[in-house]
XYZ file of N, CA and C in Angstrom:
222
model
N 99.117 178.693 63.909
C 98.779 178.375 65.277
C 98.186 176.964 65.305
N 98.526 176.221 66.320
C 98.030 174.852 66.480
C 97.283 174.713 67.802
N 96.467 173.687 67.908
C 95.714 173.411 69.129
C 96.294 172.160 69.781
N 96.483 172.240 71.099
C 97.049 171.131 71.875
C 96.164 170.838 73.072
N 96.056 169.562 73.393
C 95.426 169.144 74.634
C 96.544 168.870 75.628
N 96.435 169.400 76.820
C 97.465 169.217 77.841
C 96.819 168.534 79.046
N 97.387 167.401 79.440
C 96.922 166.663 80.614
C 97.855 166.956 81.775
N 97.280 167.093 82.970
C 98.066 167.328 84.176
C 97.939 166.148 85.129
N 99.084 165.538 85.469
C 99.138 164.354 86.318
C 99.797 164.669 87.655
N 99.183 164.275 88.771
C 99.884 164.368 90.053
C 101.070 163.396 90.055
N 102.030 163.610 90.957
C 103.189 162.722 91.052
C 102.765 161.266 91.181
N 103.341 160.417 90.332
C 103.114 158.979 90.396
C 101.775 158.500 89.871
N 100.916 159.384 89.393
C 99.586 158.987 88.921
C 99.611 158.624 87.436
N 98.768 157.669 87.066
C 98.606 157.291 85.663
C 97.403 157.970 85.026
N 96.547 158.560 85.856
C 95.333 159.210 85.369
C 95.436 160.701 85.688
N 95.223 161.557 84.678
C 95.328 163.006 84.911
C 94.188 163.510 85.790
N 94.399 164.664 86.380
C 93.359 165.295 87.188
C 92.853 166.592 86.568
N 93.624 167.167 85.629
C 93.189 168.386 84.942
C 93.436 168.252 83.445
N 92.679 169.044 82.687
C 92.836 169.092 81.237
C 92.828 170.549 80.801
N 93.669 170.866 79.837
C 93.711 172.214 79.282
C 93.726 172.104 77.764
N 93.093 173.052 77.109
C 93.151 173.150 75.658
C 93.884 174.446 75.349
N 94.994 174.342 74.613
C 95.910 175.466 74.443
C 96.190 175.719 72.961
N 96.140 176.994 72.558
C 96.583 177.411 71.223
C 98.027 177.866 71.349
N 98.905 177.288 70.535
C 100.323 177.658 70.608
C 101.006 177.320 69.293
N 102.230 177.838 69.126
C 102.997 177.574 67.913
C 103.685 176.211 67.938
N 103.907 175.651 69.138
C 104.597 174.361 69.245
C 104.127 173.613 70.481
N 104.410 172.348 70.521
C 104.077 171.510 71.673
C 104.763 172.028 72.928
N 106.034 172.381 72.808
C 106.787 172.896 73.952
C 106.174 174.185 74.490
N 105.744 175.058 73.580
C 105.128 176.317 73.994
C 103.769 176.059 74.655
N 103.027 175.068 74.178
C 101.747 174.717 74.799
C 101.960 174.288 76.243
N 102.997 173.502 76.492
C 103.296 173.076 77.866
C 103.683 174.277 78.716
N 104.458 175.213 78.165
C 104.837 176.424 78.909
C 103.611 177.244 79.297
N 102.702 177.429 78.354
C 101.495 178.209 78.638
C 100.622 177.514 79.682
N 100.502 176.198 79.580
C 99.708 175.433 80.553
C 100.352 175.499 81.934
N 101.679 175.390 81.995
C 102.392 175.384 83.272
C 102.230 176.708 84.022
N 101.955 177.776 83.309
C 101.792 179.090 83.943
C 100.429 179.253 84.613
N 99.510 178.339 84.380
C 98.166 178.428 84.960
C 98.153 177.836 86.362
N 97.484 178.472 87.315
C 97.432 177.955 88.687
C 96.887 176.531 88.791
N 95.957 176.159 87.920
C 95.367 174.822 87.982
C 96.408 173.730 87.725
N 97.500 174.072 87.041
C 98.525 173.092 86.685
C 99.706 173.065 87.647
N 99.674 173.862 88.700
C 100.798 173.947 89.641
C 101.124 172.585 90.243
N 102.383 172.195 90.145
C 102.861 170.956 90.743
C 102.514 169.690 89.984
N 101.906 169.806 88.813
C 101.523 168.629 88.036
C 102.535 168.353 86.923
N 102.672 167.089 86.579
C 103.461 166.691 85.404
C 102.550 166.877 84.195
N 103.015 167.642 83.215
C 102.185 167.972 82.063
C 102.613 167.196 80.831
N 101.614 166.707 80.099
C 101.836 166.031 78.824
C 100.919 166.664 77.799
N 101.473 167.020 76.638
C 100.688 167.668 75.587
C 100.535 166.743 74.387
N 99.424 166.926 73.689
C 99.098 166.153 72.499
C 98.539 167.114 71.461
N 99.062 167.046 70.235
C 98.559 167.889 69.153
C 97.158 167.411 68.778
N 96.188 168.335 68.742
C 94.820 167.932 68.403
C 94.278 168.640 67.170
N 95.087 169.464 66.508
C 94.652 170.062 65.258
C 95.085 171.506 65.101
N 94.707 172.072 63.963
C 95.026 173.464 63.683
C 94.052 174.399 64.368
N 94.471 175.610 64.598
C 93.620 176.642 65.207
C 93.630 177.861 64.299
N 92.629 178.678 64.413
C 92.583 179.887 63.611
C 93.754 180.794 63.954
N 94.414 181.320 62.949
C 95.607 182.130 63.157
C 95.300 183.472 63.822
N 94.101 183.976 63.672
C 93.759 185.300 64.185
C 93.694 185.389 65.702
N 93.611 184.291 66.405
C 93.367 184.342 67.843
C 94.617 184.361 68.704
N 95.780 184.040 68.179
C 97.007 184.071 68.967
C 97.093 182.960 69.998
N 98.188 182.980 70.754
C 98.417 181.955 71.777
C 97.513 182.161 72.975
N 97.254 181.064 73.673
C 96.504 181.185 74.914
C 95.831 179.886 75.313
N 95.331 179.877 76.530
C 94.608 178.723 77.049
C 93.132 178.955 76.767
N 92.534 178.034 76.044
C 91.134 178.160 75.656
C 90.208 177.533 76.690
N 90.654 176.459 77.307
C 89.855 175.759 78.319
C 90.793 175.228 79.386
N 90.357 175.241 80.632
C 91.061 174.567 81.710
C 90.027 174.098 82.714
N 90.205 172.897 83.206
C 89.253 172.373 84.171
C 89.633 170.987 84.632
N 88.781 170.368 85.420
C 89.064 169.012 85.884
C 89.043 168.025 84.723
N 89.761 166.948 84.880
C 89.786 165.898 83.875
C 88.362 165.368 83.699
N 87.829 165.390 82.486
C 86.408 165.058 82.297
C 86.063 163.566 82.346
N 87.073 162.693 82.404
C 86.812 161.257 82.407
C 87.453 160.605 83.625
N 86.898 160.784 84.811
C 87.497 160.188 86.022
C 87.681 158.674 85.869
N 88.825 158.196 86.314
C 89.123 156.768 86.225
C 89.666 156.311 84.896
N 89.744 157.217 83.903
C 90.288 156.873 82.574
C 91.423 157.818 82.220
N 92.453 157.262 81.579
C 93.599 158.096 81.222
C 93.390 158.820 79.891
N 92.425 158.400 79.101
C 92.142 159.101 77.834
C 90.712 158.908 77.419
């Protein structure tokens, strides 16, 4: 299992408005899991691998919330 950070961008925006931390087997699967969350509805999602996760916990969204750095893209 791997850990991914997923950023959610409104149409045409360079700065995300939401952030999710997702445990998944692949980057593509992390985006799928994030896209299923209401907070990500209608947003363009970009995922970034951020490290390994404990295998015992399975797939899922660990954190979701507003982008913690307003005015910054990363």
